[in-house]
Every structure is written in C-alpha cells, then in structure tokens.
XYZ file of C-alpha atoms in Angstrom:
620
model
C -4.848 51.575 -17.901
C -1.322 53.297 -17.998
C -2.692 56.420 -16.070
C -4.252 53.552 -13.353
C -1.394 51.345 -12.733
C 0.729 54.195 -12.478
C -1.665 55.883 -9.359
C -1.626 52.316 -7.591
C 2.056 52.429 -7.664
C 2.639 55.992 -6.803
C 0.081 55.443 -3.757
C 1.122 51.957 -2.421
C 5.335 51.768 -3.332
C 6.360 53.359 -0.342
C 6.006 50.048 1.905
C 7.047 47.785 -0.854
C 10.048 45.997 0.495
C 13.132 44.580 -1.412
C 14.723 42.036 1.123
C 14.928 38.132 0.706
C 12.369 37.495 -2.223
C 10.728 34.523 -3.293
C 12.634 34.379 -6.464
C 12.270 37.516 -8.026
C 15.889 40.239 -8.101
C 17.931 39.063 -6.226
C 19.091 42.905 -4.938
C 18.933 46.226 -5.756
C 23.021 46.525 -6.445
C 22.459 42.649 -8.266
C 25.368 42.375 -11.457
C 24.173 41.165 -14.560
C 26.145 40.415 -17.951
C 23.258 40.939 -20.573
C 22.917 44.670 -20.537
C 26.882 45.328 -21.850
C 28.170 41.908 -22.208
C 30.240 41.903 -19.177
C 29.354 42.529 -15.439
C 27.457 45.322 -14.674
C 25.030 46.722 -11.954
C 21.414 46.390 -12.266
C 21.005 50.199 -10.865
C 23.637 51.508 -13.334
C 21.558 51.190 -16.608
C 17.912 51.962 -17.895
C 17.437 48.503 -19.173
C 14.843 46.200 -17.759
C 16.827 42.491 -16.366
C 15.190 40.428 -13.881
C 17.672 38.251 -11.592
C 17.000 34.739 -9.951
C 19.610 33.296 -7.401
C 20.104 29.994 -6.282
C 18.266 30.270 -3.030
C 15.276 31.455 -5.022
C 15.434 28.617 -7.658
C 15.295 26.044 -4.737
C 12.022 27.871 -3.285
C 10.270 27.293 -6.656
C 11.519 23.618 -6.775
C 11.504 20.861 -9.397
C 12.905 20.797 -12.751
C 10.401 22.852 -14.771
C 12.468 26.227 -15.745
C 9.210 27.806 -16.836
C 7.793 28.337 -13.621
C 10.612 30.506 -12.501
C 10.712 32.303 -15.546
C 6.730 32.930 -14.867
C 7.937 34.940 -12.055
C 9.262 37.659 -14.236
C 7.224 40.394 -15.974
C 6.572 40.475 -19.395
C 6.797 36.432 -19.601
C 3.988 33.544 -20.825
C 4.655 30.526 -21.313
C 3.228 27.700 -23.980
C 3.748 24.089 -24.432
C 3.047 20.972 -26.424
C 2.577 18.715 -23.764
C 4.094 17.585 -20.894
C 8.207 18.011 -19.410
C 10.463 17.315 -22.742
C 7.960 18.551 -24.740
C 8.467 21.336 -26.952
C 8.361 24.997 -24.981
C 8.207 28.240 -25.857
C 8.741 31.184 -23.930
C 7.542 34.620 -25.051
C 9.067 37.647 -23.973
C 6.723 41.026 -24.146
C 4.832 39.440 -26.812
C 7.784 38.115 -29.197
C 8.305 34.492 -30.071
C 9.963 32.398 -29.029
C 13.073 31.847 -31.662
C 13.433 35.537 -30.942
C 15.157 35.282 -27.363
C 18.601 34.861 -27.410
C 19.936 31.384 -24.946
C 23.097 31.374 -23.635
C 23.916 28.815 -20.944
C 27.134 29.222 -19.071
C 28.174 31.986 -21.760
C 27.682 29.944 -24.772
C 24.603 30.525 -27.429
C 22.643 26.885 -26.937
C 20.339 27.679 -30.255
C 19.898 25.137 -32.673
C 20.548 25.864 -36.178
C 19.046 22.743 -38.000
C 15.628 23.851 -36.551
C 13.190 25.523 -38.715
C 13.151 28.959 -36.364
C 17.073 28.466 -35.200
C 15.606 28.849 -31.612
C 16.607 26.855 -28.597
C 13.437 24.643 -27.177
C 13.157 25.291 -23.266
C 11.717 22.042 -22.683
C 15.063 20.236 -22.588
C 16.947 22.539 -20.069
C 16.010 21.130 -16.315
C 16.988 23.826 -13.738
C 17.870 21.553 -10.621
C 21.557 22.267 -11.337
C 20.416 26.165 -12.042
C 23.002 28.558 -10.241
C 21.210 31.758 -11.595
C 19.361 33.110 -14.309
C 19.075 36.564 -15.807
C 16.589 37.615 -18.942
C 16.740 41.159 -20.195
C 13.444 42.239 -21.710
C 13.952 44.234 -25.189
C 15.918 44.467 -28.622
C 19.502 44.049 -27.470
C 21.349 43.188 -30.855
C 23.591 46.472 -29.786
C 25.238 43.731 -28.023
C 24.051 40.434 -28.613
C 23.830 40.703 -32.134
C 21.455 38.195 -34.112
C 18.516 36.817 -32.455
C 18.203 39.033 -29.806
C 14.997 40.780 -30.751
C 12.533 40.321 -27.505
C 15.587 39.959 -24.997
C 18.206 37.823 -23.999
C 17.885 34.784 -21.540
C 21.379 33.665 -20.241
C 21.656 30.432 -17.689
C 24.596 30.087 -15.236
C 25.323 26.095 -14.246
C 25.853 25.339 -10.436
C 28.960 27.056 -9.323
C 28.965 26.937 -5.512
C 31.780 25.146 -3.442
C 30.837 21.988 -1.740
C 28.535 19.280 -2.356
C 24.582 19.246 -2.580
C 22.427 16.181 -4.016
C 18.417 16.706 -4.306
C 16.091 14.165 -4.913
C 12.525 14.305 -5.239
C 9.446 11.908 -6.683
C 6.291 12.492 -7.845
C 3.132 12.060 -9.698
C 3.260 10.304 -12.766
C 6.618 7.787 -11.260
C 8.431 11.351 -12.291
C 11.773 11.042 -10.571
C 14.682 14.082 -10.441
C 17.580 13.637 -8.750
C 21.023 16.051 -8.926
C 24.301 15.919 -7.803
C 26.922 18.571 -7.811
C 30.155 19.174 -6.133
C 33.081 21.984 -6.602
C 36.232 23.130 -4.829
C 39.728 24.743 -4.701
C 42.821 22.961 -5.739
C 45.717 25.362 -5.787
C 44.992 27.586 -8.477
C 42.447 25.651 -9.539
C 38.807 25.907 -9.395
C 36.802 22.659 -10.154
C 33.133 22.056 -10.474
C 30.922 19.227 -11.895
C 26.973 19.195 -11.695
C 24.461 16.164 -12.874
C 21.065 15.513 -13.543
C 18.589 12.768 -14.433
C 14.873 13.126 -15.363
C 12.736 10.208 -15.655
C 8.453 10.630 -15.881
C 5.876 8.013 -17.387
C 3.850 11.403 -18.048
C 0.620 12.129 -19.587
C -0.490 11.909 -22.725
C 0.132 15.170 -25.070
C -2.925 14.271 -26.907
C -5.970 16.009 -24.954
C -8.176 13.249 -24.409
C -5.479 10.666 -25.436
C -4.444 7.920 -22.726
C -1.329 6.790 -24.170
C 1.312 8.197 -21.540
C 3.938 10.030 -23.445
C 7.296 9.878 -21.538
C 10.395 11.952 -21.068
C 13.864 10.923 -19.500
C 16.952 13.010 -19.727
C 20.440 12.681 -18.669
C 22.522 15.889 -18.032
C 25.791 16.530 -17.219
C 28.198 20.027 -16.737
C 31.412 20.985 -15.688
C 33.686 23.976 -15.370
C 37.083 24.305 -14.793
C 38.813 27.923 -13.630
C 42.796 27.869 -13.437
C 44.689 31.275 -11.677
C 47.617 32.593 -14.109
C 48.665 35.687 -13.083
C 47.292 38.298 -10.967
C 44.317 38.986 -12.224
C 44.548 36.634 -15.028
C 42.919 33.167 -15.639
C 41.721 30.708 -17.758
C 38.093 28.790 -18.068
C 36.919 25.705 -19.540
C 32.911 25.241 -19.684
C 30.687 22.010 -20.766
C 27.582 20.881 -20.946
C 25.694 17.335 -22.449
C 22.517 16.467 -22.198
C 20.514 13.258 -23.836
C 17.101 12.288 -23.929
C 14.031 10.618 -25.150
C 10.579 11.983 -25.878
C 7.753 10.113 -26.481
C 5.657 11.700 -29.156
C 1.773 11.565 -30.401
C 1.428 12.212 -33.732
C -1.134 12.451 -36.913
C -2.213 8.404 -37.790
C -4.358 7.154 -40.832
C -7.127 6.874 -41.284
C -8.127 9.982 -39.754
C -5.009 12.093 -39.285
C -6.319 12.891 -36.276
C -3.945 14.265 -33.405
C -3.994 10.974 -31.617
C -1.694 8.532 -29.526
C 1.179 6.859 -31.852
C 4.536 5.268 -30.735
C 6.417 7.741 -31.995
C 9.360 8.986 -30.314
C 12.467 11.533 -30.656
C 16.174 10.940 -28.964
C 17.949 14.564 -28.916
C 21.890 14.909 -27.697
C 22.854 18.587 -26.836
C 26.473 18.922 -26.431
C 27.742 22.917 -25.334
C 31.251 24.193 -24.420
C 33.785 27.058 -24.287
C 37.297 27.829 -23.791
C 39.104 31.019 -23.160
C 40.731 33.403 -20.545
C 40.004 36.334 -18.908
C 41.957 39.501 -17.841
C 41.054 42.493 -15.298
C 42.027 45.478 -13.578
C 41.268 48.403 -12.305
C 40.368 50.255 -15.773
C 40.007 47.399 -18.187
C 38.585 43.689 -17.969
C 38.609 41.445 -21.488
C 37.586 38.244 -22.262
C 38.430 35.934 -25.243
C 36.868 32.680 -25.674
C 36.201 29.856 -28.439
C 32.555 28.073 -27.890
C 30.494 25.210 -29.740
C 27.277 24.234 -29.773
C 25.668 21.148 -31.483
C 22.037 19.739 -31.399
C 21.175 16.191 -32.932
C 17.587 15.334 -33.107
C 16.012 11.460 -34.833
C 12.240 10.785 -34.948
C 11.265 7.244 -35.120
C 7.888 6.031 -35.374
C 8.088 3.075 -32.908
C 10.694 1.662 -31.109
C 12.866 -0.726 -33.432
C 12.119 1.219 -36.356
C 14.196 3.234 -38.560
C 14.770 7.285 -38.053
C 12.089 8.667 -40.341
C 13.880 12.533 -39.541
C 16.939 13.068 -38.434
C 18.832 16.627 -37.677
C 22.173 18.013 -36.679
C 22.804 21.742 -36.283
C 26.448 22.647 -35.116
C 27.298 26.362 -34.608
C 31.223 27.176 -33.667
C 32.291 31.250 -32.528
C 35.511 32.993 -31.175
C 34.527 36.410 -29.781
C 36.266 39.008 -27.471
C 34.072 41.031 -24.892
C 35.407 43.692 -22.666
C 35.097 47.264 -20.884
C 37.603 49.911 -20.180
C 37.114 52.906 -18.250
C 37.933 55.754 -20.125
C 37.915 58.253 -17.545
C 36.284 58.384 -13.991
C 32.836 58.602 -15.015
C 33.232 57.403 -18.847
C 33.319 53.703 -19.998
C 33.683 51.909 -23.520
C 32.095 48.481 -24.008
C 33.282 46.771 -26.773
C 33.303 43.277 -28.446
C 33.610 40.970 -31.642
C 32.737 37.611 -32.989
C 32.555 35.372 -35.504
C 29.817 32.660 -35.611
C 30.129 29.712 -38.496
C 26.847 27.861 -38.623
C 25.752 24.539 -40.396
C 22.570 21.922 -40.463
C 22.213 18.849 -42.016
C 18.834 16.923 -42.171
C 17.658 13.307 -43.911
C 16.431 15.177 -46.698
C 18.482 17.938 -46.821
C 22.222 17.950 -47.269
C 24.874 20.222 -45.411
C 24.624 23.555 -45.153
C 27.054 26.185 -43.782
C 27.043 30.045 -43.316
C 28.931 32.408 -41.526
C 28.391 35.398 -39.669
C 31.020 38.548 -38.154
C 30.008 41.402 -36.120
C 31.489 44.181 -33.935
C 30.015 46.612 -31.627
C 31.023 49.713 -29.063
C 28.894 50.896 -26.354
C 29.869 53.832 -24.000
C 28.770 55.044 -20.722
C 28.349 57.744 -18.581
C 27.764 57.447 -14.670
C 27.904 60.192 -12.686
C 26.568 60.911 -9.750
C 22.501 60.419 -9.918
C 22.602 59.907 -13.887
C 23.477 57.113 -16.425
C 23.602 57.411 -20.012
C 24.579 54.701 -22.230
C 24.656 54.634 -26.391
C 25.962 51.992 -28.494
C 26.427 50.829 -32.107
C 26.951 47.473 -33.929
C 27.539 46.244 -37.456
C 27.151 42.378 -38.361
C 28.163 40.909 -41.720
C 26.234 37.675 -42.804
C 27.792 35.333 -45.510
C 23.775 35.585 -46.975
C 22.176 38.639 -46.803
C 24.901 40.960 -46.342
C 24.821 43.636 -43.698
C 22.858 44.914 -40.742
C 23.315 47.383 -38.384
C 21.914 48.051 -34.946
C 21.714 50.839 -32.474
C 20.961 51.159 -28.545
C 20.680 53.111 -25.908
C 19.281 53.110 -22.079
C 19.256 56.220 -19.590
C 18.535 56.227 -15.505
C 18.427 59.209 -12.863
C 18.041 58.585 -9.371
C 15.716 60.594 -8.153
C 16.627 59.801 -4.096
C 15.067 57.731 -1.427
C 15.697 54.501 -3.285
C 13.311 56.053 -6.881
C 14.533 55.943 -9.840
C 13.390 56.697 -13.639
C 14.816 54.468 -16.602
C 13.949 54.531 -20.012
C 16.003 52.375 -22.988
C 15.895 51.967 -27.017
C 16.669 48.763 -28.304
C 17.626 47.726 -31.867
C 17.092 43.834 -32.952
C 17.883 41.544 -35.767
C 17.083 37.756 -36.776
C 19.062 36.111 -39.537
C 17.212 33.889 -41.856
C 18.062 30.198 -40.810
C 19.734 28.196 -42.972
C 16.345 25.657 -42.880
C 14.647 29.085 -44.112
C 17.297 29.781 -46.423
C 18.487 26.166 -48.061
C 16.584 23.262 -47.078
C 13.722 22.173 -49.639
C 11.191 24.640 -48.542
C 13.766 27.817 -48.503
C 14.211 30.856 -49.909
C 17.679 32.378 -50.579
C 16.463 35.708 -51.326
C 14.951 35.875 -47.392
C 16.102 39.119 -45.151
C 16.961 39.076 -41.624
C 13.918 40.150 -39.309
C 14.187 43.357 -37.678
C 12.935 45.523 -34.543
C 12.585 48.454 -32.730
C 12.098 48.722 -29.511
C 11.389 51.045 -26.387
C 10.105 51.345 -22.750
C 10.415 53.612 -19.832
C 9.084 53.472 -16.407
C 9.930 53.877 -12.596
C 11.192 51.670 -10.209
C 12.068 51.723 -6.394
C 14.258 49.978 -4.265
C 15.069 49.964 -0.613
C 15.995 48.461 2.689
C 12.859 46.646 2.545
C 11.409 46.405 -0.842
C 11.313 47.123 -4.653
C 8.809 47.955 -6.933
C 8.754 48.887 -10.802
C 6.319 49.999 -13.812
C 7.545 49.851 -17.260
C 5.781 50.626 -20.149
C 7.145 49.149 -23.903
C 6.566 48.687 -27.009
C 8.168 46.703 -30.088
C 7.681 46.927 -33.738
C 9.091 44.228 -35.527
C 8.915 43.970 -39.919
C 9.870 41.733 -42.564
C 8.918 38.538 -39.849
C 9.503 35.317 -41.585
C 6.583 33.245 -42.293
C 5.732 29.911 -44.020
C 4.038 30.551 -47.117
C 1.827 27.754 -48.264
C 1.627 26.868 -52.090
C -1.304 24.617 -52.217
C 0.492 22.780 -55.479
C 1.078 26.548 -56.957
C 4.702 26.561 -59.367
C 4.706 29.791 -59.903
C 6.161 33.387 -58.724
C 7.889 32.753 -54.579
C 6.345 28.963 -55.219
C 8.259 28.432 -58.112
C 9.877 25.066 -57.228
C 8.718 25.044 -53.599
C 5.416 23.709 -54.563
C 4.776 22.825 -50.732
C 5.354 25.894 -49.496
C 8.207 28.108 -48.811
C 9.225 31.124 -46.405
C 9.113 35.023 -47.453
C 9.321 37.971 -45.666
C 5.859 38.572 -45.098
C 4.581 40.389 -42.451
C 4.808 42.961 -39.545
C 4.091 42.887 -35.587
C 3.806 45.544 -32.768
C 3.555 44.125 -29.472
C 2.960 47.240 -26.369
C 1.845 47.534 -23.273
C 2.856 47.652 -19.283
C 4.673 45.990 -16.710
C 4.252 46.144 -12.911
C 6.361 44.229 -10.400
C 6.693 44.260 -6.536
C 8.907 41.711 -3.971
C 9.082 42.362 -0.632
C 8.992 41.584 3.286
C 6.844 43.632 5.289
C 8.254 41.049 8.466
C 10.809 38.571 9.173
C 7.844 35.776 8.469
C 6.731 37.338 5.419
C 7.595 37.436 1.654
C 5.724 38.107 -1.301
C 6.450 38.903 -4.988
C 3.752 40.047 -7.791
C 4.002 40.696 -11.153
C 1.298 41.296 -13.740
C 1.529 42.091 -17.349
C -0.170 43.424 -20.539
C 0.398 42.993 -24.206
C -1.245 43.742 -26.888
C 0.746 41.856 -30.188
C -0.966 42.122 -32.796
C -0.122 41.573 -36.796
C 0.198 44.878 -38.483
C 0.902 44.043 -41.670
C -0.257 46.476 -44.150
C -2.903 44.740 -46.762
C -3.150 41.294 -44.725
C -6.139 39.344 -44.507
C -4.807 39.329 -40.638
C -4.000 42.453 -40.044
C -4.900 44.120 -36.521
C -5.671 40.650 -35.442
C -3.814 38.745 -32.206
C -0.433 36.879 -32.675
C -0.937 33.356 -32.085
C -0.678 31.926 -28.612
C 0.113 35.537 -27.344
C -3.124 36.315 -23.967
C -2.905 40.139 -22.966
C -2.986 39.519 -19.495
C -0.522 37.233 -16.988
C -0.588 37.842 -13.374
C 1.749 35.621 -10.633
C 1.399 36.371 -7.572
C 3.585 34.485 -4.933
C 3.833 34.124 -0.619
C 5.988 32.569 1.673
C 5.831 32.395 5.432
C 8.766 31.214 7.846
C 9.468 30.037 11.169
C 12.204 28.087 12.917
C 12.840 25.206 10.898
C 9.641 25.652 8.492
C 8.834 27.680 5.041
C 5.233 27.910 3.641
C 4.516 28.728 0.189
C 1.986 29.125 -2.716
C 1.732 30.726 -6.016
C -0.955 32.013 -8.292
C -1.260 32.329 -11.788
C -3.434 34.151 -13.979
C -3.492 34.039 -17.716
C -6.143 35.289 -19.973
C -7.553 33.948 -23.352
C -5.929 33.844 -26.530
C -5.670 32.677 -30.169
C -3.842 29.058 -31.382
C -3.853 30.758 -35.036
C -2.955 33.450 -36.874
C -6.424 34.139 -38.143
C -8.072 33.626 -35.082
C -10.453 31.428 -35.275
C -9.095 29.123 -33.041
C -9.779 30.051 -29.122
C -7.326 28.820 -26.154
C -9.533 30.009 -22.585
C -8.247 31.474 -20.170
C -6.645 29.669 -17.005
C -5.839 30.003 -13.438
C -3.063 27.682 -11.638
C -2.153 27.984 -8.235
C 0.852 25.870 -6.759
C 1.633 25.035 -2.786
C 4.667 24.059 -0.921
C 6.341 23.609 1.874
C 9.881 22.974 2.950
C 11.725 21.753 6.833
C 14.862 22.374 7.636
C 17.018 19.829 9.365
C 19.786 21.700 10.754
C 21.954 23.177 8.421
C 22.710 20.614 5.670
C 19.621 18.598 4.655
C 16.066 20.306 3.524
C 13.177 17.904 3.218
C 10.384 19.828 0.497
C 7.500 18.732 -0.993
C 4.503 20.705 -3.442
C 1.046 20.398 -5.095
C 0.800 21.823 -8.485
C -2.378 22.730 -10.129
C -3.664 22.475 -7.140
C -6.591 23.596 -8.390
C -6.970 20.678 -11.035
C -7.534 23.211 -13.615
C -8.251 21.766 -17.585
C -6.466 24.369 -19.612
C -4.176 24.349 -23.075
C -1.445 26.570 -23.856
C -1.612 25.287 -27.335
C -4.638 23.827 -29.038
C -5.258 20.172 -28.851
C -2.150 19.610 -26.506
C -2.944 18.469 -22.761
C -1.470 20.016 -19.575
C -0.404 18.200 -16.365
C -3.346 18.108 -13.586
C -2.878 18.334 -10.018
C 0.282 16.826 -9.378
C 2.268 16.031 -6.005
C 5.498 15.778 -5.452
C 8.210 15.242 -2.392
C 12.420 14.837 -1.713
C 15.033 15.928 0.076
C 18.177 17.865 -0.929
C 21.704 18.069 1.327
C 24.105 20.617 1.126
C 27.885 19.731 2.455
C-alpha cells in the first residue's frame, strides 16, 4: 500500500495547488508553537502540524470542533451521543487522554478524571481563532501527556466586532459574540458563546431527548511595556448541562433515565513576554480547574461529584546562537489535585526542563532535543526528540522526525479507591517520514509513522478477588498492563486548480493493534480504532456565493478490547452554502448527514441524522 500511495503522489502532485483551502494549512510559510514551544515555521522542521485559520473554521460552520479536526490526517473521531456528550479524538491510532489540550496556552486537562484527559465535547469552536495539532510523541517539549500529539486552541483574537447566529434541527440554537481593539498600549478582547439543543436521545433506539446547553465566555488582555516587551492576561469559563441516559433496574439496560451532569471549566494565565532579534522568552503562571456533579433527576441530590484543579509557572523561549544555530529551551512546574464524593483530596506535583537546538541552513534543518521531568510519584522520566527536512527545490521537500512520549499515572489511577500507587507513567516511541510539496498553487504530503507505546494503563477487574494487585481493590484496580503499536500512512492534498475551485483530501491508515506479549488480546484491534478515514472536501465560488460539501469515509471497527463487539463502517457527507452581503454580514446555512446515514462511533450510543441548519454572522 506504501509503494501505491507513494506512485499516485509522485504521478499526480505536480498540479496540486496550495492557495485558499477549505480549512486545511493555512500556508506553506504558516507559524506554529507546538513543534518548539514558541513560534516557528511550518517549512523549518520535519514534524508533521496541520493549521486551521479563522476563515477556514467559518467554512466548516457550527459549533462541532470535530468536524474540523476530521479535516486533518491521521484523525477519527468517537462519541457517546450527541453535542456535550463525551468525545474522543484519536490521533494516529492513540487515545484519546493521550493528546495534549492547550487552549489559549494553558493545559485544559482534567485531573479528577479517570484518564486525566480533556473531553472535546465541551469546547464549541464558534469563537475558534485557529487551531494547530501536531501528530507524534512530543514530550521533548510538551512533557507529560503528549504521547500521540499535541492539540493547542487559540480564542478569537481579531480587532472589531463579529456576532453569528444560527438555528437548527433539534431547536439547537448557537449564537457568538466577540469584539477587540486598541487602547493605547493596550490590547483588549472578549469573545462569548451560548449553546442550547433539545437533542436526541444517546440511547440508540431510546426517545427520551437528551439535551445540552453551554455558556462560554473568554477574554484576553495584552498591555505594551517596553519595546519589545509586554504583558498578557488570558481567561476562559465555560458552564453547562448534559442530559444523560444511563443503566435503570430492572434490566440495567442502556436506556433513557433523567439523569443529568452540570460541569464548570474555568482556564487562565498570566505572564509577560520579551523579544528581539536573537532571543524571545516567555514566563507565565496558568490554572486550570474542572468541576463535574451527576444527579439522577432534577431536584435530586449529586450522586458524583468531581473537582480537578491543576496550577503551573513555566518559562519557554529561543535564542539564536549563531546565524544558522538556535537553542529552545523551557521549564515548568505543574501541582495537580482531585477531589471526588468518595474520594478525598489528592495532590501531586510535577517539574521538568528541556533544551532543543536547531540547525537551518540553507536547504537543510536539523533539530535534536532532550528533556527530564521529575514526578512527586514515580520519580523520573526522560525523553528525547528529533525532526530533520531538506528541500529538495521546486516547492519538494523530505521530512522525517523521532518523537519520545510520556503519560503520568493520574492521581484517580494512583489514589482514589480503585488505584494503585505502585503504577508507572506510560511511555512511547515514535517515528514517521514522508514527502510533501508546496507551491503557488497547491500542497500535497505522504507520511508514513509508526508508534509503540508500553506499560499502557488499564483497569484490571477483580471479580471479588483479595489477593496479589486486588488485594484491597476488590472491584478492580489499574496496573501497567499492556503494550500498543499503532503504523501506517498519511496522504493529504488542498488546492485550487481555478479562482472557483477548492478542494482538500485527506485519507488515512492505521493499524493499532495490542501487542502485549502473553495477552489473551494480543495482535487484536484497539477499541474504537477503524484502519481507514477518508474526507474529502469542495467548494465553488462566485460573486457573492460559496458552495460546499464534504465526504467522509470511515471503515469498521471494534467497541472492545477483545473484539467481539463490531461498530460498521459509515459514510457521511455534509452540504453548504454561504451569500455574501457586501462586506460585513454572511448569511450560511448546511445539511449534515445528508445522507441520513445510521452509524455508531461507540456501541449502543446514537448519532445525529440528517440535520439542517441556517444563520447569519456580521463582521464590523
């Protein structure tokens, strides 16, 4: 397949074109923060990002972030439910508490969850300025959690004002407001949000309509000191309420209940930074905190309740060395703590440093890094990186990267009443190459990857057992337990072959699989992982008026570990259509699933049918 892929490219890249894309990268010379922790060019390293600008985000429309993030290689997507629910995003076949969130520069994941990962289904993009995901280990830089990539998401930071509105099937209402400007020295913006949907039932064949509303809210503040010198301020909050379905006697059947959940997400940083011609720093203090109560009907009492606050200072910056010779360097130090009804507090601290140089000259980049972390509970790790890129001329280039990743035990892993303090931090390896080409007109790339990942927490279940791991966990406990390898191939074009004309296609194929030596699984698919995902995307434009659809293709998978559990194949396809009146106000509408397809991402949970939806957004 390799070989095949690689012949299609080599035959058909030439007329690829990079231009304005739907909502793939943005441009060839695009900056990006994830590949060194602070701004760097996407041509200038062998790592693999993809970009998506503002202007692309409002040709996708809506509030779902997933289908953007569909739009990138390497990416699938599950969910239980409908918008609010639970969402997982999978990145070259990891899971999903192995990306690494940062929105507006501040790590959003929630330590009082089981995985310490940060559920997608609560982050609406209509305020979305841009969004950048790196695909690979990147601890080098990121440190802990960053074992299938990095997904950082910037809040609305354009001048002006711009409201959007739109309604929809299901009495689904979004509407946004944002606004930002100059004062002096001073540079002001504020952006918010609110999400309200009767939904569908997340039951498959229930008719109970489970609901979601959210409330959002962010703001930024950027004062001039000195010449080249300023200071930031950053925030984000977010509430809202999810209507559940749950597991009711007599049958414990997944079934309609009145159950519910309230979540509060409150984000933030402060700090300054500094640049010049051979050195830029920044220094910052951030918080994160995540609240979560379950109820089983409205009126009752919380029957779980959460809170998972995590609190870092760090320092990030670059200094050029010599002409062609850079150091990237950093710190930080993370304190972490959950609480839950049943479990009291729990804190734990974490402290890592790391130094990355790199060489650009001419054609050639080369770029090698180390990092050490010290955790409060399992002591030390260590993690290595490095990425390479030549350009070979006429817009081709070859790229090629080594990634290093680890995962800390979470403290629900480690202390609550199913943990295990004697639990090590996950770890991976990974690596991909491949060629890319970009030009006046187009861009094109193949990568090839793999990832081997060991010592993968997983919930052991004790059946009633007291004795050896289960000794007083007799429901079960965590244990390092097993081993994954996820490989295969990317392939990506965007481009405009006219002034009418854009189209963007990416396909990929993964093979994760459990490799765990001995394991009654072994060889077997990683749950909720298909091999294949295809999106293919068009727009045509004249005057006043933009066309659009979309096309997705994802193949079969597993729900379980073992197997035995099949999720079919799907195929989605998605329409819309935008007019222009004059300069300031857009009037939009779409169809999605316009195919009414009956699919699950995750067994037993429904998915929206055809759905249509309409508004209007201004821009002052």
């Amino acid at each position: 397949m390799y070989k095949y892929l690689v012949c299609v490219i080599s035959g058909s890249i030439s007329w690829v074109a990079q231009g304005q894309q739907q909502a793939p990268p943005v441009a060839v010379d695009a900056v990006t923060i994830l590949v060194n922790g602070t701004a760097q060019a996407t041509d200038k390293t062998g790592q693999d990002v993809s970009l998506f600008d503002r202007d692309g985000i409002e040709r996708v429309q809506g509030p779902d972030l997933t289908r953007l993030l569909e739009r990138a290689p390497g990416v699938t997507i599950t969910r239980n439910g409908g918008p609010g629910a639970f969402t997982a995003v999978h990145v070259r076949g990891g899971d999903s508490d192995q990306l690494l969130v940062l929105i507006d520069g501040v790590r959003v994941a929630d330590p009082a969850s089981p995985g310490g990962g940060f559920d997608l289904g609560n982050l609406l993009m209509g305020n979305v300025a841009k969004v950048e995901l790196q695909r690979g280990s990147n601890s080098t830089i990121w440190g802990n959690q960053a074992l299938s990539g990095v997904l950082a998401v910037t809040t609305n930071t354009r001048p002006g004002a711009s409201a959007s509105a739109e309604y929809g099937a299901r009495d689904t209402f979004y509407g946004t407001l944002a606004a930002g400007g100059q004062l002096g020295p001073v540079s002001l913006g504020i952006s918010g949000g609110r999400y309200a949907s009767e939904g569908f039932s997340a039951a498959a064949g229930g008719a109970e309509p489970d609901g979601f509303r959210q409330n959002e809210l962010a703001g930024r503040a950027t004062v001039a000191l000195a010449s080249g010198l300023h200071a930031f301020a950053r925030a984000r909050y977010a509430e809202g309420r999810l209507d559940l379905d749950g597991f009711p006697a007599p049958t414990y059947a997944f079934a309609d209940t009145a159950e519910y959940q309230s979540a509060r997400q409150r984000s933030g940083a402060v700090g300054a930074e500094y640049a010049n011609q051979a050195l830029t720093l920044t220094a910052s203090g951030s918080s994160a905190r995540t609240e979560r109560s379950n109820f089983d009907a409205p009126g009752s009492a919380a029957n779980f309740t959460a809170d998972g606050l995590s609190r870092r200072i760090e320092l990030h910056g670059n200094w050029r060395l010599a002409p062609h010779l850079a150091l990237a360097f950093g710190g930080e130090r993370e304190w972490t703590r959950f609480a839950t009804l049943y479990d009291g507090e729990h804190r734990t601290a974490i402290t890592g440093a790391y130094g990355q140089f790199a060489y650009d000259r001419g054609p050639l980049h080369l770029a090698a890094g180390l990092r050490r972390d010290t955790n409060h509970d399992f002591g030390h790790a260590t993690s290595a990186g490095a990425d390479a890129a030549y350009a070979l001329g006429e817009g081709w280039r070859i790229v090629a990267s080594y990634g290093e990743g680890f995962k800390a035990p979470t403290l629900f892993q480690l202390r609550s009443d199913f943990g295990n303090v004697l639990l090590l931090p996950e770890r991976s390896r990974s690596y991909d190459a491949g060629i890319a080409y970009g030009g006046p007109r187009g861009s094109a790339a193949v990568t090839a990857f793999r990832r081997d990942t060991r010592d993968l927490i997983v919930f052991v279940g004790c059946g009633g057992r007291s004795s050896g791991i289960c000794a007083g966990r007799p429901y079960g406990t965590y244990d390092n337990a097993s081993r994954a390898r996820a490989e295969g191939i990317e392939f990506e074009a965007h481009g405009e072959p006219s002034e009418a004309l854009q189209f963007g296609a990416t396909y990929t194929f993964v093979r994760a699989q459990d490799v765990t030596a001995g394991s009654a699984t072994a060889r077997m698919a990683l749950a909720r992982r298909p091999r294949h995902a295809l999106t293919l995307s068009g727009d045509w434009m004249r005057g006043p008026v933009r066309l659009g659809a979309d096309l997705r293709v994802v193949s079969g998978s597993f729900d379980d570990a073992a197997n035995t559990v099949p999720l079919a194949g799907y195929t989605t396809a998605t329409v819309r259509g935008e007019f222009a009146i004059g300069r300031a106000i857009t009037l939009f509408g779409r169809v999605e699933n316009a195919l009414d397809a009956i699919y699950q991402t995750a067994a037993g949970y429904a998915t929206a049918r055809r759905s249509a939806f309409i508004g209007a957004r201004a821009r002052l």
